[in-house]
């Protein structure tokens, strides 16, 4: 209830969370994505639906098999968020996954193995840019976590103002990256416990 009240007060988001897609389209973002599709041989990893009447955008991650955060994925994510950020009509952003069972598997492990120091630096900068951009967003941001979300997937959700997770025992979330020798900053785990809500799927 507290979450709903906060959303109603800040952005009038009630009802949006239970609607999987929005009716309107966002012409500027669409143009960017269309141009990306032309420039890239691959299909877009991010889909954005912007509802003009509510001012809320739904950003769906659609990079099979597990929405891992590769350099390409992070770049596309940041461009999409930046475009929405520049649109004053967009007041709320919901990040979710189009894939079944997985929100995001976190950083793409293949980006961290057998790569040059330059490439590793570029990748790590993209990781930093992602969470800084999300964390400092002027929009009300919500992670609708509809699947497993380990490590960097958890980090992505932590950058949002609110997290709502499907109440499904098969879905896991947490900062498990120490198993790979990566240490998360102090305090991030406390934040997730304080501000994560669950809902039935
Ligand atoms: C303030 C912040 C400062 C910065 C702090 C940084 C903190 C560090 C943050 C993050 C570090 C990381 O993210 S490291 C990555 C850790 N991720 C994992 O360990 C995830 C491991 N994956 C899983 O647990 C599962 O795959 C899943 C639960 C996500 C899904 O399970 P499912 O059974 O549905 O699918 P599969 O396991 O069969 O996987 C399918 C397919 O995907 C490949 N895969 C899985 N995860 C990754 C990944 N992270 N990167 C690349 N590829 C991945 C997996 O190998 C399978 O591939 P194949 O089909 O080819 O076998």
Coordinates of N, CA and C and ligand atoms in Angstrom, one line a residue:
X1 N 0.8 -1.2 0.0 CA 0.0 0.0 0.0 C 0.9 1.3 0.0
X2 N 1.9 1.2 0.8 CA 2.8 2.4 0.9 C 3.4 2.7 -0.5
X3 N 3.8 1.6 -1.2 CA 4.4 1.8 -2.5 C 3.4 2.4 -3.5
X4 N 2.2 1.9 -3.4 CA 1.1 2.4 -4.3 C 0.9 3.9 -4.0
X5 N 0.8 4.2 -2.8 CA 0.6 5.6 -2.4 C 1.7 6.5 -2.9
X6 N 2.9 6.0 -2.8 CA 4.1 6.8 -3.2 C 4.0 7.0 -4.7
X7 N 3.6 5.9 -5.5 CA 3.6 6.1 -6.9 C 2.5 7.0 -7.3
X8 N 1.3 6.9 -6.6 CA 0.2 7.8 -7.0 C 0.6 9.2 -6.8
X9 N 1.3 9.5 -5.7 CA 1.7 10.8 -5.4 C 2.7 11.3 -6.4
X10 N 3.7 10.5 -6.7 CA 4.8 11.0 -7.6 C 4.5 11.0 -9.0
X11 N 3.7 10.1 -9.5 CA 3.6 9.9 -10.9 C 2.3 9.4 -11.5
X12 N 1.4 9.0 -10.6 CA 0.1 8.5 -11.1 C 0.3 7.2 -11.9
X13 N 1.1 6.3 -11.3 CA 1.5 5.1 -12.0 C 0.5 3.9 -11.7
X14 N -0.5 4.2 -10.9 CA -1.4 3.1 -10.5 C -2.0 2.5 -11.8
X15 N -2.1 1.2 -11.8 CA -2.7 0.5 -13.0 C -1.7 0.2 -14.0
X16 N -0.6 0.9 -14.1 CA 0.4 0.7 -15.1 C 1.1 -0.6 -14.9
X17 N 1.3 -0.9 -13.6 CA 2.1 -2.1 -13.3 C 1.4 -3.4 -13.7
X18 N 0.1 -3.3 -13.7 CA -0.6 -4.5 -14.0 C -0.9 -4.6 -15.5
X19 N -0.5 -3.6 -16.3 CA -0.7 -3.6 -17.7 C 0.6 -4.0 -18.4
X20 N 0.7 -5.1 -19.1 CA 1.9 -5.5 -19.7 C 2.5 -4.6 -20.8
X21 N 1.6 -3.9 -21.5 CA 2.1 -3.0 -22.5 C 1.3 -1.7 -22.6
X22 N 1.8 -0.7 -23.2 CA 1.0 0.6 -23.3 C 0.5 0.8 -24.7
X23 N -0.4 1.7 -24.7 CA -1.1 1.9 -26.0 C -0.4 2.8 -27.0
X24 N 0.3 3.8 -26.5 CA 0.9 4.7 -27.4 C 2.3 4.2 -27.8
X25 N 2.9 5.0 -28.7 CA 4.3 4.7 -29.1 C 5.1 6.0 -29.0
X26 N 6.4 5.8 -28.8 CA 7.3 7.0 -28.6 C 8.0 7.2 -29.9
X27 N 7.7 8.3 -30.6 CA 8.2 8.5 -31.9 C 9.7 8.6 -32.0
X28 N 10.3 9.5 -31.0 CA 11.7 9.7 -31.0 C 12.5 8.4 -30.7
X29 N 12.0 7.7 -29.7 CA 12.7 6.5 -29.4 C 12.6 5.5 -30.5
X30 N 11.4 5.4 -31.1 CA 11.2 4.5 -32.2 C 12.2 4.8 -33.3
X31 N 12.4 6.1 -33.6 CA 13.3 6.5 -34.7 C 14.7 6.0 -34.4
X32 N 15.1 6.2 -33.1 CA 16.4 5.8 -32.7 C 16.6 4.3 -32.9
X33 N 15.6 3.5 -32.4 CA 15.7 2.1 -32.5 C 15.7 1.6 -34.0
X34 N 14.8 2.3 -34.8 CA 14.8 1.9 -36.2 C 16.1 2.1 -36.8
X35 N 16.7 3.3 -36.5 CA 18.1 3.5 -37.1 C 19.1 2.5 -36.6
X36 N 19.0 2.2 -35.3 CA 19.9 1.1 -34.8 C 19.7 -0.2 -35.5
X37 N 18.5 -0.5 -35.8 CA 18.2 -1.8 -36.5 C 18.8 -1.7 -37.9
X38 N 18.8 -0.5 -38.5 CA 19.4 -0.4 -39.8 C 20.9 -0.6 -39.8
X39 N 21.5 0.0 -38.7 CA 22.9 0.0 -38.6 C 23.5 -1.3 -38.1
X40 N 22.7 -2.0 -37.3 CA 23.1 -3.3 -36.8 C 22.5 -4.4 -37.5
X41 N 23.3 -5.5 -37.7 CA 22.7 -6.7 -38.3 C 21.8 -7.4 -37.3
X42 N 22.1 -7.2 -36.0 CA 21.3 -7.9 -35.0 C 20.0 -7.1 -34.7
X43 N 19.0 -7.8 -34.1 CA 17.8 -7.2 -33.8 C 18.0 -6.4 -32.4
X44 N 17.1 -5.4 -32.1 CA 17.3 -4.7 -30.9 C 17.2 -5.5 -29.7
X45 N 18.0 -5.2 -28.7 CA 18.0 -6.0 -27.4 C 17.0 -5.3 -26.4
X46 N 16.6 -4.1 -26.8 CA 15.7 -3.4 -25.9 C 14.5 -2.9 -26.7
X47 N 13.3 -3.0 -26.1 CA 12.1 -2.5 -26.7 C 11.5 -1.5 -25.8
X48 N 11.1 -0.3 -26.3 CA 10.5 0.7 -25.5 C 9.1 1.0 -25.9
X49 N 8.2 1.0 -25.0 CA 6.8 1.4 -25.3 C 6.5 2.6 -24.4
X50 N 6.2 3.7 -25.0 CA 5.9 4.9 -24.2 C 4.5 5.3 -24.4
X51 N 3.8 5.4 -23.2 CA 2.4 5.8 -23.2 C 2.3 7.3 -22.9
X52 N 1.9 8.0 -24.0 CA 1.8 9.5 -23.9 C 0.8 9.9 -22.8
X53 N -0.3 9.2 -22.7 CA -1.3 9.7 -21.8 C -0.9 9.5 -20.3
X54 N -0.1 8.5 -20.0 CA 0.3 8.3 -18.6 C 1.7 8.9 -18.3
X55 N 2.5 9.1 -19.4 CA 3.8 9.6 -19.2 C 4.8 8.5 -18.7
X56 N 4.4 7.2 -18.9 CA 5.2 6.1 -18.4 C 5.7 5.3 -19.5
X57 N 6.9 5.0 -19.5 CA 7.6 4.1 -20.5 C 7.8 2.7 -19.9
X58 N 7.6 1.7 -20.7 CA 8.0 0.3 -20.3 C 9.1 -0.1 -21.2
X59 N 10.3 -0.4 -20.6 CA 11.5 -0.8 -21.3 C 11.6 -2.3 -21.1
X60 N 11.5 -3.1 -22.2 CA 11.6 -4.5 -22.1 C 12.9 -5.0 -22.6
X61 N 13.6 -5.8 -21.8 CA 14.9 -6.4 -22.2 C 14.5 -7.7 -23.0
X62 N 15.0 -7.8 -24.2 CA 14.7 -8.9 -25.0 C 15.9 -9.5 -25.8
X63 N 16.9 -9.9 -24.9 CA 18.1 -10.4 -25.5 C 18.3 -11.8 -25.0
X64 N 17.8 -12.8 -25.8 CA 17.9 -14.2 -25.4 C 19.4 -14.6 -25.4
X65 N 19.8 -15.6 -24.6 CA 18.8 -16.4 -23.8 C 18.5 -15.9 -22.4
X66 N 19.4 -14.9 -21.9 CA 19.2 -14.6 -20.5 C 19.4 -13.1 -20.2
X67 N 19.2 -12.2 -21.3 CA 19.4 -10.8 -21.1 C 20.8 -10.5 -20.3
X68 N 21.8 -11.1 -20.7 CA 23.1 -10.8 -20.1 C 23.6 -9.4 -20.6
X69 N 24.3 -8.7 -19.6 CA 24.7 -7.4 -19.9 C 26.0 -7.3 -20.6
X70 N 25.9 -7.4 -21.9 CA 27.1 -7.3 -22.8 C 27.4 -5.8 -23.0
X71 N 28.5 -5.5 -23.7 CA 28.8 -4.1 -24.0 C 27.7 -3.6 -25.0
X72 N 27.3 -4.4 -26.0 CA 26.2 -3.9 -26.9 C 24.9 -3.7 -26.1
X73 N 24.6 -4.6 -25.3 CA 23.4 -4.5 -24.5 C 23.4 -3.2 -23.7
X74 N 24.4 -3.0 -22.9 CA 24.5 -1.9 -22.0 C 24.5 -0.6 -22.8
X75 N 25.1 -0.6 -24.0 CA 25.1 0.6 -24.8 C 23.7 1.0 -25.3
X76 N 23.0 -0.1 -25.7 CA 21.6 0.1 -26.2 C 20.7 0.5 -25.0
X77 N 20.9 -0.1 -23.9 CA 20.1 0.3 -22.7 C 20.3 1.8 -22.4
X78 N 21.6 2.2 -22.3 CA 21.9 3.6 -22.0 C 21.3 4.6 -23.0
X79 N 21.4 4.2 -24.2 CA 20.8 5.1 -25.3 C 19.3 5.3 -25.1
X80 N 18.7 4.1 -24.8 CA 17.2 4.2 -24.6 C 16.8 5.0 -23.4
X81 N 17.5 4.8 -22.3 CA 17.2 5.6 -21.1 C 17.5 7.1 -21.3
X82 N 18.6 7.3 -22.0 CA 19.0 8.7 -22.2 C 17.9 9.4 -23.1
X83 N 17.4 8.8 -24.1 CA 16.3 9.4 -24.9 C 15.1 9.6 -24.1
X84 N 14.7 8.7 -23.3 CA 13.5 8.9 -22.4 C 13.8 10.0 -21.4
X85 N 15.0 10.1 -20.9 CA 15.3 11.1 -19.9 C 15.2 12.5 -20.6
X86 N 15.5 12.6 -21.8 CA 15.5 13.9 -22.5 C 14.0 14.4 -22.8
X87 N 13.1 13.4 -22.8 CA 11.7 13.7 -23.1 C 11.0 14.1 -21.8
X88 N 10.7 15.4 -21.7 CA 10.1 15.9 -20.4 C 8.7 15.2 -20.2
X89 N 8.1 14.7 -21.2 CA 6.8 14.1 -21.1 C 6.9 12.7 -20.3
X90 N 8.1 12.2 -20.3 CA 8.3 10.8 -19.7 C 8.6 11.0 -18.3
X91 N 7.7 10.6 -17.4 CA 8.0 10.8 -16.0 C 8.3 9.5 -15.2
X92 N 7.9 8.4 -15.8 CA 8.1 7.1 -15.1 C 8.7 6.1 -16.1
X93 N 9.5 5.2 -15.6 CA 10.1 4.2 -16.4 C 10.0 2.8 -15.7
X94 N 9.5 1.8 -16.3 CA 9.4 0.5 -15.8 C 10.3 -0.4 -16.6
X95 N 11.3 -1.0 -15.9 CA 12.2 -1.9 -16.6 C 11.8 -3.4 -16.3
X96 N 11.6 -4.2 -17.4 CA 11.2 -5.5 -17.2 C 11.8 -6.4 -18.3
X97 N 11.5 -7.7 -18.3 CA 12.1 -8.6 -19.3 C 11.0 -9.2 -20.2
X98 N 11.3 -9.4 -21.4 CA 10.4 -10.0 -22.4 C 10.6 -11.5 -22.3
X99 N 11.7 -12.0 -21.7 CA 12.0 -13.4 -21.7 C 11.3 -14.1 -20.5
X100 N 10.9 -15.4 -20.8 CA 10.3 -16.1 -19.7 C 11.4 -16.5 -18.6
X101 N 11.1 -16.4 -17.4 CA 11.9 -16.9 -16.3 C 13.1 -16.1 -15.9
X102 N 13.6 -15.2 -16.8 CA 14.8 -14.5 -16.5 C 14.6 -13.0 -16.7
X103 N 14.9 -12.2 -15.6 CA 15.0 -10.8 -15.7 C 16.3 -10.4 -16.4
X104 N 17.4 -10.7 -15.7 CA 18.7 -10.5 -16.3 C 19.7 -11.4 -15.6
X105 N 20.6 -12.1 -16.3 CA 21.6 -13.0 -15.7 C 22.8 -12.2 -15.3
X106 N 22.8 -10.8 -15.4 CA 23.9 -10.0 -14.9 C 24.9 -9.8 -16.0
X107 N 26.1 -9.4 -15.6 CA 27.1 -9.1 -16.6 C 27.4 -10.3 -17.5
X108 N 27.6 -10.0 -18.7 CA 27.9 -11.1 -19.7 C 29.3 -11.6 -19.4
X109 N 29.3 -12.9 -18.9 CA 30.6 -13.5 -18.5 C 31.6 -13.5 -19.6
X110 N 31.1 -13.7 -20.8 CA 32.0 -13.7 -22.0 C 32.7 -12.4 -22.2
X111 N 32.2 -11.3 -21.7 CA 32.9 -10.0 -21.8 C 34.1 -9.9 -20.9
X112 N 34.2 -10.9 -19.9 CA 35.2 -10.8 -18.9 C 36.3 -11.9 -19.0
X113 N 36.3 -12.5 -20.1 CA 37.2 -13.6 -20.3 C 37.9 -13.5 -21.6
X114 N 39.3 -13.6 -21.6 CA 40.0 -13.6 -22.8 C 40.0 -12.3 -23.6
X115 N 39.6 -11.2 -23.0 CA 39.5 -9.9 -23.7 C 40.7 -9.1 -23.4
X116 N 41.0 -8.1 -24.3 CA 42.2 -7.2 -24.1 C 41.9 -6.3 -22.9
X117 N 42.9 -5.7 -22.3 CA 42.7 -4.7 -21.2 C 41.8 -3.5 -21.7
X118 N 42.0 -3.1 -23.0 CA 41.3 -2.0 -23.5 C 39.8 -2.3 -23.6
X119 N 39.5 -3.5 -24.1 CA 38.1 -4.0 -24.2 C 37.5 -4.1 -22.8
X120 N 38.2 -4.7 -21.9 CA 37.7 -4.8 -20.5 C 37.4 -3.4 -19.9
X121 N 38.3 -2.5 -20.2 CA 38.1 -1.1 -19.7 C 36.8 -0.5 -20.3
X122 N 36.6 -0.7 -21.6 CA 35.4 -0.2 -22.2 C 34.2 -0.8 -21.7
X123 N 34.2 -2.1 -21.4 CA 33.1 -2.8 -20.9 C 32.8 -2.3 -19.5
X124 N 33.8 -2.2 -18.6 CA 33.6 -1.8 -17.2 C 33.0 -0.3 -17.2
X125 N 33.5 0.5 -18.1 CA 33.0 1.9 -18.1 C 31.5 1.9 -18.5
X126 N 31.1 1.0 -19.4 CA 29.7 0.9 -19.8 C 28.9 0.4 -18.6
X127 N 29.4 -0.5 -17.8 CA 28.7 -1.0 -16.6 C 28.5 0.2 -15.6
X128 N 29.6 1.0 -15.4 CA 29.5 2.2 -14.5 C 28.5 3.2 -15.0
X129 N 28.5 3.4 -16.4 CA 27.6 4.4 -17.0 C 26.2 4.0 -16.8
X130 N 25.9 2.7 -16.9 CA 24.6 2.2 -16.8 C 24.0 2.5 -15.4
X131 N 24.8 2.1 -14.4 CA 24.1 2.3 -13.0 C 24.1 3.7 -12.6
X132 N 25.1 4.5 -13.1 CA 25.1 5.9 -12.8 C 23.9 6.6 -13.4
X133 N 23.7 6.3 -14.7 CA 22.6 6.9 -15.5 C 21.2 6.5 -14.8
X134 N 21.1 5.3 -14.5 CA 19.8 4.8 -13.9 C 19.6 5.5 -12.5
X135 N 20.7 5.4 -11.7 CA 20.6 5.9 -10.3 C 20.3 7.4 -10.2
X136 N 20.8 8.1 -11.2 CA 20.6 9.6 -11.2 C 19.5 10.0 -12.0
X137 N 18.7 9.1 -12.5 CA 17.5 9.5 -13.4 C 16.5 10.4 -12.7
X138 N 16.0 11.3 -13.4 CA 14.9 12.2 -12.9 C 13.6 11.5 -13.0
X139 N 13.5 10.4 -13.7 CA 12.2 9.7 -13.8 C 12.0 8.8 -12.6
X140 N 10.8 8.5 -12.3 CA 10.5 7.5 -11.3 C 10.8 6.1 -11.9
X141 N 11.7 5.4 -11.4 CA 12.1 4.1 -12.0 C 11.7 2.9 -11.2
X142 N 11.2 1.9 -11.9 CA 10.7 0.7 -11.2 C 11.3 -0.5 -12.0
X143 N 11.8 -1.4 -11.2 CA 12.2 -2.7 -11.8 C 11.1 -3.7 -11.6
X144 N 10.5 -4.2 -12.6 CA 9.4 -5.2 -12.5 C 10.2 -6.5 -12.8
X145 N 10.6 -7.2 -11.7 CA 11.5 -8.3 -11.9 C 10.7 -9.6 -12.1
X146 N 10.5 -10.0 -13.3 CA 9.7 -11.1 -13.6 C 10.5 -12.4 -13.9
X147 N 11.5 -12.6 -13.2 CA 12.4 -13.8 -13.4 C 13.6 -13.7 -12.6
X148 N 14.5 -14.6 -12.7 CA 15.7 -14.6 -11.9 C 16.6 -13.4 -12.3
X149 N 17.3 -12.9 -11.3 CA 18.0 -11.7 -11.4 C 19.3 -11.7 -10.6
X150 N 20.2 -12.6 -10.9 CA 21.5 -12.6 -10.1 C 22.4 -11.5 -10.5
X151 N 23.3 -11.2 -9.5 CA 24.5 -10.3 -9.7 C 24.1 -9.0 -10.4
X152 N 24.7 -8.8 -11.6 CA 24.4 -7.6 -12.3 C 22.9 -7.3 -12.6
X153 N 22.2 -8.4 -12.7 CA 20.7 -8.2 -12.9 C 20.1 -7.6 -11.6
X154 N 20.6 -8.1 -10.5 CA 20.3 -7.5 -9.2 C 20.7 -6.0 -9.1
X155 N 22.0 -5.8 -9.5 CA 22.5 -4.4 -9.5 C 21.6 -3.5 -10.3
X156 N 21.2 -4.0 -11.5 CA 20.3 -3.1 -12.4 C 19.0 -2.8 -11.6
X157 N 18.5 -3.8 -10.9 CA 17.2 -3.5 -10.2 C 17.5 -2.5 -9.0
X158 N 18.7 -2.6 -8.4 CA 19.0 -1.8 -7.3 C 19.1 -0.3 -7.7
X159 N 19.4 -0.1 -9.0 CA 19.5 1.3 -9.5 C 18.2 2.0 -9.6
X160 N 17.1 1.2 -9.5 CA 15.8 1.8 -9.6 C 15.2 2.3 -8.3
X161 N 14.2 3.1 -8.3 CA 13.6 3.7 -7.1 C 12.9 2.6 -6.4
X162 N 12.2 1.7 -7.1 CA 11.4 0.6 -6.6 C 11.7 -0.7 -7.3
X163 N 11.6 -1.8 -6.6 CA 11.6 -3.1 -7.2 C 10.4 -3.9 -6.8
X164 N 9.8 -4.5 -7.8 CA 8.6 -5.4 -7.5 C 9.0 -6.7 -8.2
X165 N 9.0 -7.8 -7.4 CA 9.4 -9.1 -8.0 C 8.3 -10.1 -7.9
X166 N 8.2 -10.9 -9.0 CA 7.2 -12.0 -9.0 C 7.5 -12.9 -7.9
X167 N 6.4 -13.3 -7.2 CA 6.6 -14.1 -6.0 C 6.6 -15.6 -6.5
X168 N 7.7 -16.0 -7.0 CA 7.9 -17.3 -7.5 C 9.1 -18.0 -7.0
X169 N 9.0 -19.1 -6.2 CA 10.2 -19.6 -5.6 C 11.3 -20.1 -6.5
X170 N 11.0 -20.2 -7.8 CA 12.0 -20.6 -8.8 C 12.9 -19.4 -9.2
X171 N 12.4 -18.2 -8.9 CA 13.2 -17.1 -9.3 C 14.1 -16.6 -8.2
X172 N 15.4 -16.5 -8.5 CA 16.3 -16.0 -7.5 C 16.9 -14.6 -7.8
X173 N 17.3 -14.0 -6.7 CA 17.9 -12.6 -6.9 C 18.9 -12.5 -5.8
X174 N 20.0 -11.8 -6.1 CA 21.0 -11.5 -5.1 C 22.3 -11.2 -5.7
X175 N 23.2 -10.8 -4.8 CA 24.6 -10.4 -5.3 C 25.5 -11.6 -5.1
X176 N 25.4 -12.5 -6.0 CA 26.2 -13.8 -5.9 C 27.6 -13.7 -6.7
X177 N 27.9 -12.5 -7.1 CA 29.1 -12.4 -8.0 C 30.4 -12.7 -7.3
X178 N 30.4 -12.8 -5.9 CA 31.6 -13.1 -5.2 C 32.1 -14.5 -5.6
X179 N 31.2 -15.3 -6.1 CA 31.6 -16.7 -6.6 C 32.5 -16.6 -7.8
X180 N 32.4 -15.4 -8.5 CA 33.3 -15.2 -9.6 C 34.5 -14.3 -9.2
X181 N 34.6 -13.9 -7.9 CA 35.7 -13.1 -7.5 C 35.4 -11.6 -7.7
X182 N 34.2 -11.2 -7.9 CA 33.8 -9.8 -8.0 C 33.1 -9.4 -6.7
X183 N 33.5 -8.2 -6.2 CA 33.0 -7.8 -4.9 C 32.1 -6.6 -5.1
X184 N 30.8 -6.7 -4.6 CA 29.9 -5.6 -4.7 C 30.2 -4.5 -3.6
X185 N 29.9 -3.3 -3.8 CA 30.2 -2.2 -2.8 C 29.3 -2.5 -1.6
X186 N 29.9 -2.0 -0.5 CA 29.2 -2.1 0.8 C 27.8 -1.4 0.8
X187 N 26.8 -2.1 1.4 CA 25.5 -1.4 1.5 C 24.5 -1.8 0.5
X188 N 24.9 -2.3 -0.7 CA 23.9 -2.6 -1.7 C 22.9 -3.6 -1.3
X189 N 23.4 -4.6 -0.5 CA 22.5 -5.7 -0.1 C 21.4 -5.2 0.8
X190 N 21.8 -4.2 1.7 CA 20.8 -3.7 2.6 C 19.7 -3.0 1.9
X191 N 20.1 -2.3 0.8 CA 19.1 -1.5 0.1 C 18.0 -2.4 -0.5
X192 N 18.5 -3.5 -1.1 CA 17.5 -4.4 -1.7 C 16.5 -4.9 -0.8
X193 N 16.9 -5.3 0.4 CA 16.0 -5.8 1.4 C 15.0 -4.8 1.8
X194 N 15.4 -3.5 2.0 CA 14.6 -2.5 2.4 C 13.5 -2.1 1.4
X195 N 13.8 -2.2 0.2 CA 12.9 -1.6 -0.8 C 12.4 -2.6 -1.9
X196 N 12.4 -3.9 -1.6 CA 11.9 -4.8 -2.6 C 10.5 -5.4 -2.2
X197 N 9.6 -5.4 -3.1 CA 8.3 -5.9 -2.8 C 8.0 -7.1 -3.8
X198 N 7.1 -7.9 -3.4 CA 6.8 -9.1 -4.2 C 5.3 -9.0 -4.6
X199 N 5.0 -9.7 -5.8 CA 3.7 -9.8 -6.2 C 3.5 -11.1 -6.9
X200 N 2.3 -11.7 -6.9 CA 2.1 -13.0 -7.5 C 2.1 -12.8 -9.0
X201 N 2.6 -13.8 -9.7 CA 2.9 -13.7 -11.2 C 1.6 -14.1 -12.0
Ligands
LIG1 C1 27.5 0.4 -7.3 C2 27.8 -0.6 -8.3 C3 29.3 -0.7 -8.7 C4 29.6 -1.9 -9.5 C5 29.4 -3.2 -8.7 C6 29.6 -4.4 -9.5 C7 29.1 -5.6 -8.8 C8 29.2 -6.8 -9.7 C9 28.0 -6.9 -10.5 C10 27.8 -7.9 -11.3 C11 28.7 -9.0 -11.6 C12 28.1 -10.1 -12.5 O1 27.0 -9.9 -13.0 S1 29.0 -11.4 -13.0 C13 27.7 -12.5 -13.8 C14 27.1 -13.3 -12.7 N1 25.9 -14.0 -13.3 C15 25.7 -15.2 -13.0 O2 26.4 -15.9 -12.3 C16 24.5 -15.8 -13.7 C17 24.6 -17.2 -14.0 N2 23.4 -17.7 -14.7 C18 22.4 -18.3 -14.0 O3 22.3 -18.3 -12.8 C19 21.3 -18.9 -14.9 O4 21.8 -18.9 -16.2 C20 20.0 -18.1 -14.9 C21 19.3 -18.3 -13.5 C22 20.2 -16.6 -15.2 C23 19.0 -18.7 -16.0 O5 19.0 -20.1 -15.8 P1 18.4 -21.0 -17.0 O6 18.3 -22.4 -16.5 O7 17.1 -20.4 -17.5 O8 19.4 -20.8 -18.2 P2 20.9 -21.5 -18.4 O9 21.6 -21.5 -17.1 O10 20.7 -22.8 -19.1 O11 21.6 -20.4 -19.3 C24 21.2 -20.3 -20.7 C25 22.4 -19.8 -21.5 O12 22.8 -18.5 -21.0 C26 24.2 -18.5 -20.7 N3 24.4 -17.6 -19.6 C27 23.8 -17.6 -18.4 N4 24.3 -16.5 -17.6 C28 25.1 -15.9 -18.4 C29 25.9 -14.7 -18.2 N5 25.9 -14.0 -17.0 N6 26.7 -14.3 -19.2 C30 26.8 -15.0 -20.4 N7 26.0 -16.1 -20.6 C31 25.2 -16.5 -19.6 C32 24.4 -20.0 -20.3 O13 25.8 -20.3 -20.3 C33 23.6 -20.7 -21.3 O14 24.3 -20.7 -22.5 P3 24.4 -22.0 -23.4 O15 22.9 -22.2 -23.9 O16 25.2 -21.6 -24.6 O17 24.9 -23.1 -22.6

